[in-house]
GROMACS .gro file of C-alpha atoms in nm:
model
  319
    1UNK     CA    1  -1.333  -2.448  -1.598
    2UNK     CA    2  -1.640  -2.309  -1.779
    3UNK     CA    3  -1.998  -2.427  -1.815
    4UNK     CA    4  -1.937  -2.604  -2.145
    5UNK     CA    5  -1.640  -2.797  -2.007
    6UNK     CA    6  -1.849  -2.903  -1.709
    7UNK     CA    7  -2.132  -3.021  -1.935
    8UNK     CA    8  -1.884  -3.215  -2.150
    9UNK     CA    9  -1.751  -3.392  -1.841
   10UNK     CA   10  -2.105  -3.483  -1.741
   11UNK     CA   11  -2.186  -3.617  -2.089
   12UNK     CA   12  -1.873  -3.832  -2.089
   13UNK     CA   13  -1.957  -3.965  -1.743
   14UNK     CA   14  -2.296  -4.078  -1.870
   15UNK     CA   15  -2.445  -4.107  -1.523
   16UNK     CA   16  -2.477  -3.753  -1.400
   17UNK     CA   17  -2.829  -3.815  -1.270
   18UNK     CA   18  -2.716  -4.091  -1.035
   19UNK     CA   19  -2.531  -4.077  -0.708
   20UNK     CA   20  -2.221  -4.292  -0.668
   21UNK     CA   21  -2.235  -4.589  -0.432
   22UNK     CA   22  -2.189  -4.490  -0.070
   23UNK     CA   23  -2.327  -4.138  -0.102
   24UNK     CA   24  -2.648  -4.047   0.070
   25UNK     CA   25  -2.897  -3.783  -0.029
   26UNK     CA   26  -3.026  -3.535   0.223
   27UNK     CA   27  -3.382  -3.407   0.214
   28UNK     CA   28  -3.289  -3.156  -0.055
   29UNK     CA   29  -3.141  -3.414  -0.289
   30UNK     CA   30  -2.772  -3.328  -0.239
   31UNK     CA   31  -2.521  -3.607  -0.170
   32UNK     CA   32  -2.376  -3.491   0.160
   33UNK     CA   33  -2.042  -3.665   0.111
   34UNK     CA   34  -1.984  -3.480  -0.217
   35UNK     CA   35  -2.124  -3.135  -0.146
   36UNK     CA   36  -1.890  -2.879  -0.306
   37UNK     CA   37  -1.747  -2.579  -0.129
   38UNK     CA   38  -1.926  -2.258  -0.225
   39UNK     CA   39  -1.816  -1.895  -0.242
   40UNK     CA   40  -2.061  -1.619  -0.328
   41UNK     CA   41  -1.893  -1.309  -0.472
   42UNK     CA   42  -2.088  -0.986  -0.457
   43UNK     CA   43  -2.038  -0.619  -0.385
   44UNK     CA   44  -2.042  -0.283  -0.554
   45UNK     CA   45  -2.038  -0.254  -0.932
   46UNK     CA   46  -1.690  -0.140  -1.031
   47UNK     CA   47  -1.529  -0.271  -0.712
   48UNK     CA   48  -1.360  -0.569  -0.877
   49UNK     CA   49  -1.605  -0.861  -0.873
   50UNK     CA   50  -1.486  -0.985  -1.212
   51UNK     CA   51  -1.122  -0.973  -1.105
   52UNK     CA   52  -1.200  -1.167  -0.786
   53UNK     CA   53  -1.395  -1.426  -0.985
   54UNK     CA   54  -1.117  -1.461  -1.241
   55UNK     CA   55  -0.867  -1.517  -0.961
   56UNK     CA   56  -1.074  -1.804  -0.820
   57UNK     CA   57  -1.114  -1.949  -1.169
   58UNK     CA   58  -0.735  -1.947  -1.207
   59UNK     CA   59  -0.714  -2.133  -0.876
   60UNK     CA   60  -0.934  -2.411  -1.014
   61UNK     CA   61  -1.278  -2.300  -0.896
   62UNK     CA   62  -1.585  -2.354  -1.113
   63UNK     CA   63  -1.706  -1.994  -1.162
   64UNK     CA   64  -2.056  -1.888  -1.268
   65UNK     CA   65  -2.116  -1.519  -1.338
   66UNK     CA   66  -2.449  -1.346  -1.275
   67UNK     CA   67  -2.636  -1.657  -1.165
   68UNK     CA   68  -2.987  -1.581  -1.034
   69UNK     CA   69  -2.972  -1.648  -0.658
   70UNK     CA   70  -3.269  -1.885  -0.675
   71UNK     CA   71  -3.055  -2.120  -0.888
   72UNK     CA   72  -2.759  -2.138  -0.647
   73UNK     CA   73  -2.888  -2.450  -0.461
   74UNK     CA   74  -2.946  -2.618  -0.798
   75UNK     CA   75  -2.588  -2.540  -0.904
   76UNK     CA   76  -2.459  -2.687  -0.578
   77UNK     CA   77  -2.663  -3.002  -0.632
   78UNK     CA   78  -2.525  -3.039  -0.985
   79UNK     CA   79  -2.175  -3.001  -0.843
   80UNK     CA   80  -2.246  -3.268  -0.584
   81UNK     CA   81  -2.354  -3.507  -0.861
   82UNK     CA   82  -2.037  -3.448  -1.066
   83UNK     CA   83  -1.848  -3.730  -0.888
   84UNK     CA   84  -1.583  -3.491  -0.758
   85UNK     CA   85  -1.528  -3.301  -1.084
   86UNK     CA   86  -1.673  -2.983  -0.932
   87UNK     CA   87  -1.549  -2.961  -0.574
   88UNK     CA   88  -1.542  -2.579  -0.545
   89UNK     CA   89  -1.800  -2.341  -0.690
   90UNK     CA   90  -1.786  -1.960  -0.700
   91UNK     CA   91  -2.100  -1.768  -0.792
   92UNK     CA   92  -2.104  -1.397  -0.880
   93UNK     CA   93  -2.425  -1.226  -0.767
   94UNK     CA   94  -2.481  -0.862  -0.863
   95UNK     CA   95  -2.747  -0.605  -0.936
   96UNK     CA   96  -2.776  -0.712  -1.299
   97UNK     CA   97  -2.991  -0.986  -1.154
   98UNK     CA   98  -3.184  -0.751  -0.926
   99UNK     CA   99  -3.519  -0.906  -1.024
  100UNK     CA  100  -3.395  -1.225  -0.857
  101UNK     CA  101  -3.201  -1.062  -0.573
  102UNK     CA  102  -3.486  -1.097  -0.324
  103UNK     CA  103  -3.448  -1.474  -0.358
  104UNK     CA  104  -3.093  -1.470  -0.219
  105UNK     CA  105  -3.197  -1.486   0.146
  106UNK     CA  106  -3.417  -1.788   0.078
  107UNK     CA  107  -3.137  -1.958  -0.115
  108UNK     CA  108  -2.888  -1.900   0.167
  109UNK     CA  109  -3.131  -2.054   0.416
  110UNK     CA  110  -3.173  -2.352   0.181
  111UNK     CA  111  -2.796  -2.398   0.161
  112UNK     CA  112  -2.763  -2.387   0.538
  113UNK     CA  113  -3.031  -2.653   0.576
  114UNK     CA  114  -2.834  -2.876   0.338
  115UNK     CA  115  -2.511  -2.825   0.535
  116UNK     CA  116  -2.337  -2.653   0.245
  117UNK     CA  117  -2.018  -2.474   0.346
  118UNK     CA  118  -2.056  -2.131   0.194
  119UNK     CA  119  -1.867  -1.804   0.224
  120UNK     CA  120  -1.964  -1.457   0.107
  121UNK     CA  121  -1.694  -1.229  -0.034
  122UNK     CA  122  -1.805  -0.867  -0.062
  123UNK     CA  123  -1.610  -0.619  -0.278
  124UNK     CA  124  -1.635  -0.265  -0.141
  125UNK     CA  125  -1.503   0.068  -0.269
  126UNK     CA  126  -1.542   0.437  -0.195
  127UNK     CA  127  -1.783   0.654  -0.393
  128UNK     CA  128  -1.495   0.860  -0.534
  129UNK     CA  129  -1.311   0.553  -0.659
  130UNK     CA  130  -1.626   0.405  -0.815
  131UNK     CA  131  -1.714   0.730  -0.992
  132UNK     CA  132  -1.362   0.753  -1.136
  133UNK     CA  133  -1.379   0.395  -1.262
  134UNK     CA  134  -1.716   0.439  -1.433
  135UNK     CA  135  -1.607   0.768  -1.587
  136UNK     CA  136  -1.282   0.617  -1.713
  137UNK     CA  137  -1.466   0.348  -1.909
  138UNK     CA  138  -1.751   0.585  -2.005
  139UNK     CA  139  -2.018   0.346  -1.892
  140UNK     CA  140  -2.326   0.421  -1.683
  141UNK     CA  141  -2.385   0.261  -1.347
  142UNK     CA  142  -2.638  -0.024  -1.390
  143UNK     CA  143  -2.879   0.141  -1.143
  144UNK     CA  144  -2.842   0.510  -1.227
  145UNK     CA  145  -3.125   0.521  -1.480
  146UNK     CA  146  -3.174   0.882  -1.588
  147UNK     CA  147  -2.980   1.010  -1.286
  148UNK     CA  148  -2.611   1.048  -1.207
  149UNK     CA  149  -2.352   0.781  -1.137
  150UNK     CA  150  -2.363   0.866  -0.765
  151UNK     CA  151  -2.739   0.804  -0.765
  152UNK     CA  152  -2.681   0.453  -0.894
  153UNK     CA  153  -2.407   0.395  -0.635
  154UNK     CA  154  -2.638   0.509  -0.353
  155UNK     CA  155  -2.916   0.280  -0.475
  156UNK     CA  156  -2.680  -0.016  -0.499
  157UNK     CA  157  -2.538   0.040  -0.149
  158UNK     CA  158  -2.888   0.034  -0.007
  159UNK     CA  159  -2.975  -0.282  -0.200
  160UNK     CA  160  -2.660  -0.461  -0.082
  161UNK     CA  161  -2.656  -0.334   0.277
  162UNK     CA  162  -2.787  -0.653   0.437
  163UNK     CA  163  -2.565  -0.880   0.228
  164UNK     CA  164  -2.258  -0.675   0.322
  165UNK     CA  165  -2.344  -0.726   0.687
  166UNK     CA  166  -2.355  -1.103   0.636
  167UNK     CA  167  -2.025  -1.118   0.444
  168UNK     CA  168  -1.745  -1.341   0.571
  169UNK     CA  169  -1.482  -1.135   0.393
  170UNK     CA  170  -1.504  -0.767   0.294
  171UNK     CA  171  -1.230  -0.631   0.067
  172UNK     CA  172  -1.202  -0.256   0.015
  173UNK     CA  173  -1.057  -0.201  -0.333
  174UNK     CA  174  -1.057   0.180  -0.324
  175UNK     CA  175  -0.678   0.201  -0.330
  176UNK     CA  176  -0.602  -0.140  -0.482
  177UNK     CA  177  -0.498  -0.209  -0.838
  178UNK     CA  178  -0.584  -0.534  -1.017
  179UNK     CA  179  -0.262  -0.707  -0.910
  180UNK     CA  180  -0.308  -0.610  -0.543
  181UNK     CA  181  -0.666  -0.739  -0.544
  182UNK     CA  182  -0.551  -1.067  -0.697
  183UNK     CA  183  -0.282  -1.093  -0.428
  184UNK     CA  184  -0.548  -1.051  -0.157
  185UNK     CA  185  -0.766  -1.319  -0.312
  186UNK     CA  186  -0.468  -1.551  -0.350
  187UNK     CA  187  -0.379  -1.498   0.015
  188UNK     CA  188  -0.729  -1.602   0.120
  189UNK     CA  189  -0.795  -1.893  -0.116
  190UNK     CA  190  -0.470  -2.030  -0.261
  191UNK     CA  191  -0.387  -2.261   0.031
  192UNK     CA  192  -0.459  -2.627  -0.019
  193UNK     CA  193  -0.578  -2.665   0.340
  194UNK     CA  194  -0.818  -2.423   0.500
  195UNK     CA  195  -0.661  -2.263   0.810
  196UNK     CA  196  -0.863  -2.201   1.120
  197UNK     CA  197  -0.835  -1.824   1.097
  198UNK     CA  198  -0.676  -1.574   0.859
  199UNK     CA  199  -0.595  -1.220   0.965
  200UNK     CA  200  -0.513  -0.908   0.769
  201UNK     CA  201  -0.331  -0.650   0.979
  202UNK     CA  202  -0.363  -0.310   0.810
  203UNK     CA  203  -0.189   0.013   0.902
  204UNK     CA  204  -0.365   0.333   0.799
  205UNK     CA  205  -0.373   0.708   0.855
  206UNK     CA  206  -0.677   0.862   1.022
  207UNK     CA  207  -0.643   1.170   0.803
  208UNK     CA  208  -0.722   0.949   0.503
  209UNK     CA  209  -1.028   0.790   0.663
  210UNK     CA  210  -1.110   0.465   0.840
  211UNK     CA  211  -1.076   0.140   0.641
  212UNK     CA  212  -1.429   0.037   0.552
  213UNK     CA  213  -1.342  -0.333   0.567
  214UNK     CA  214  -1.195  -0.326   0.919
  215UNK     CA  215  -1.341  -0.560   1.181
  216UNK     CA  216  -1.132  -0.413   1.463
  217UNK     CA  217  -0.963  -0.070   1.488
  218UNK     CA  218  -0.685   0.041   1.724
  219UNK     CA  219  -0.560   0.400   1.757
  220UNK     CA  220  -0.186   0.456   1.813
  221UNK     CA  221  -0.209   0.834   1.838
  222UNK     CA  222  -0.160   0.808   2.215
  223UNK     CA  223   0.212   0.765   2.143
  224UNK     CA  224   0.452   1.050   2.046
  225UNK     CA  225   0.470   1.100   1.670
  226UNK     CA  226   0.812   1.026   1.511
  227UNK     CA  227   0.717   1.278   1.244
  228UNK     CA  228   0.830   1.550   1.484
  229UNK     CA  229   1.174   1.392   1.528
  230UNK     CA  230   1.374   1.537   1.235
  231UNK     CA  231   1.608   1.240   1.192
  232UNK     CA  232   1.314   0.995   1.190
  233UNK     CA  233   1.070   1.190   0.973
  234UNK     CA  234   1.196   1.055   0.636
  235UNK     CA  235   1.172   0.693   0.752
  236UNK     CA  236   0.872   0.464   0.806
  237UNK     CA  237   0.770   0.218   1.071
  238UNK     CA  238   0.949  -0.052   0.871
  239UNK     CA  239   1.283   0.100   0.974
  240UNK     CA  240   1.436  -0.031   1.294
  241UNK     CA  241   1.514   0.322   1.418
  242UNK     CA  242   1.146   0.419   1.401
  243UNK     CA  243   1.023   0.091   1.550
  244UNK     CA  244   1.269   0.122   1.840
  245UNK     CA  245   1.158   0.480   1.903
  246UNK     CA  246   0.789   0.382   1.906
  247UNK     CA  247   0.829   0.086   2.139
  248UNK     CA  248   1.055   0.270   2.379
  249UNK     CA  249   0.768   0.505   2.456
  250UNK     CA  250   0.571   0.455   2.781
  251UNK     CA  251   0.273   0.232   2.723
  252UNK     CA  252   0.376   0.100   2.380
  253UNK     CA  253   0.491  -0.247   2.484
  254UNK     CA  254   0.208  -0.274   2.737
  255UNK     CA  255  -0.043  -0.193   2.463
  256UNK     CA  256   0.102  -0.459   2.234
  257UNK     CA  257   0.093  -0.723   2.508
  258UNK     CA  258  -0.264  -0.648   2.614
  259UNK     CA  259  -0.400  -0.604   2.263
  260UNK     CA  260  -0.246  -0.936   2.158
  261UNK     CA  261  -0.412  -1.096   2.462
  262UNK     CA  262  -0.745  -0.940   2.366
  263UNK     CA  263  -0.708  -1.070   2.011
  264UNK     CA  264  -0.650  -1.422   2.143
  265UNK     CA  265  -0.984  -1.400   2.320
  266UNK     CA  266  -1.159  -1.259   2.012
  267UNK     CA  267  -0.995  -1.514   1.780
  268UNK     CA  268  -1.124  -1.800   1.995
  269UNK     CA  269  -1.475  -1.657   1.965
  270UNK     CA  270  -1.441  -1.613   1.589
  271UNK     CA  271  -1.337  -1.976   1.554
  272UNK     CA  272  -1.635  -2.092   1.759
  273UNK     CA  273  -1.866  -1.890   1.536
  274UNK     CA  274  -1.703  -2.021   1.219
  275UNK     CA  275  -1.560  -1.685   1.113
  276UNK     CA  276  -1.247  -1.744   0.907
  277UNK     CA  277  -1.128  -1.393   0.826
  278UNK     CA  278  -1.058  -1.084   1.034
  279UNK     CA  279  -0.916  -0.746   0.934
  280UNK     CA  280  -0.738  -0.560   1.216
  281UNK     CA  281  -0.675  -0.194   1.139
  282UNK     CA  282  -0.402  -0.005   1.327
  283UNK     CA  283  -0.415   0.371   1.280
  284UNK     CA  284  -0.205   0.678   1.345
  285UNK     CA  285  -0.219   1.028   1.201
  286UNK     CA  286  -0.064   0.964   0.859
  287UNK     CA  287  -0.021   0.587   0.845
  288UNK     CA  288   0.357   0.608   0.814
  289UNK     CA  289   0.529   0.557   1.150
  290UNK     CA  290   0.344   0.438   1.462
  291UNK     CA  291   0.072   0.234   1.289
  292UNK     CA  292   0.323   0.066   1.056
  293UNK     CA  293   0.561  -0.032   1.335
  294UNK     CA  294   0.277  -0.161   1.552
  295UNK     CA  295   0.119  -0.356   1.264
  296UNK     CA  296   0.447  -0.535   1.197
  297UNK     CA  297   0.491  -0.630   1.562
  298UNK     CA  298   0.130  -0.742   1.602
  299UNK     CA  299   0.137  -0.949   1.283
  300UNK     CA  300   0.450  -1.126   1.406
  301UNK     CA  301   0.272  -1.209   1.734
  302UNK     CA  302  -0.032  -1.349   1.552
  303UNK     CA  303   0.181  -1.555   1.314
  304UNK     CA  304   0.374  -1.701   1.607
  305UNK     CA  305   0.041  -1.816   1.754
  306UNK     CA  306  -0.061  -2.000   1.439
  307UNK     CA  307  -0.281  -1.735   1.276
  308UNK     CA  308  -0.212  -1.700   0.903
  309UNK     CA  309  -0.141  -1.329   0.872
  310UNK     CA  310  -0.109  -1.078   0.588
  311UNK     CA  311   0.023  -0.726   0.651
  312UNK     CA  312  -0.101  -0.432   0.442
  313UNK     CA  313   0.025  -0.074   0.480
  314UNK     CA  314  -0.258   0.117   0.318
  315UNK     CA  315  -0.131   0.473   0.338
  316UNK     CA  316   0.246   0.437   0.367
  317UNK     CA  317   0.409   0.656   0.100
  318UNK     CA  318   0.089   0.848   0.037
  319UNK     CA  319   0.206   1.178   0.182
   0.00000   0.00000   0.00000
């Protein structure tokens, strides 16, 4: 749905300035019973904000690109007055509106006071990946001015640092293509009913760097590496032979049991704090054997306990 379609619906309704019978207005003028769900999409330029927004639009969200943050509460109020026509709003906030960016904190506080359910999705990516993307389209970074692309990236990271810390969901798109990013967004937002907690369990290789979007990190390098077993080297942790080898090692099953217990404790705290998403990163040297096998086992445990779980093997096949 676009802005024109929304306006047309309002014109046909003929009473967009009135609240339907039974609704009550809070102090800010928003009908509490009809307040739409809100997602704020932000992050690094070139990290996939437009793709994430398009995905939500395809899922039926009302999407507004580059809305000045000061106008977000107004947009929510308009949605609340649409008599249910606009139940979910996604707003893209980026550095093109940097003159208004200082107003975002005030707008978020206003939304909280009006009991608006809002989530922040932050799109992250490595400097190398962002430089490649800007060079491939031969466009300057919006903040680079007379400097280099990396200067613009550094300036943007500093500008967005606080917002990234407040994000409910951080997605690192460094190694994702458009289809993989859409799959991640679908996994988080396509469900008709909102689950209590969603988890992404990600295997990775330490030699390729820590996942920047990880909330929790576990290191499986305390176990023997199947890479040094010639008959196992060609396989991955998805193969039963490798998984059996890993979990027959001293401490492997004990680690899985205790880490799953720890995650139950953490998950309960996340739920109390209203956190809906968690990314659990499981690492080994190359991200092929131990971390993959452990991620699969851990994800199965979480799913059995009612946590909606997605498994991602970031570095498998990279060597």
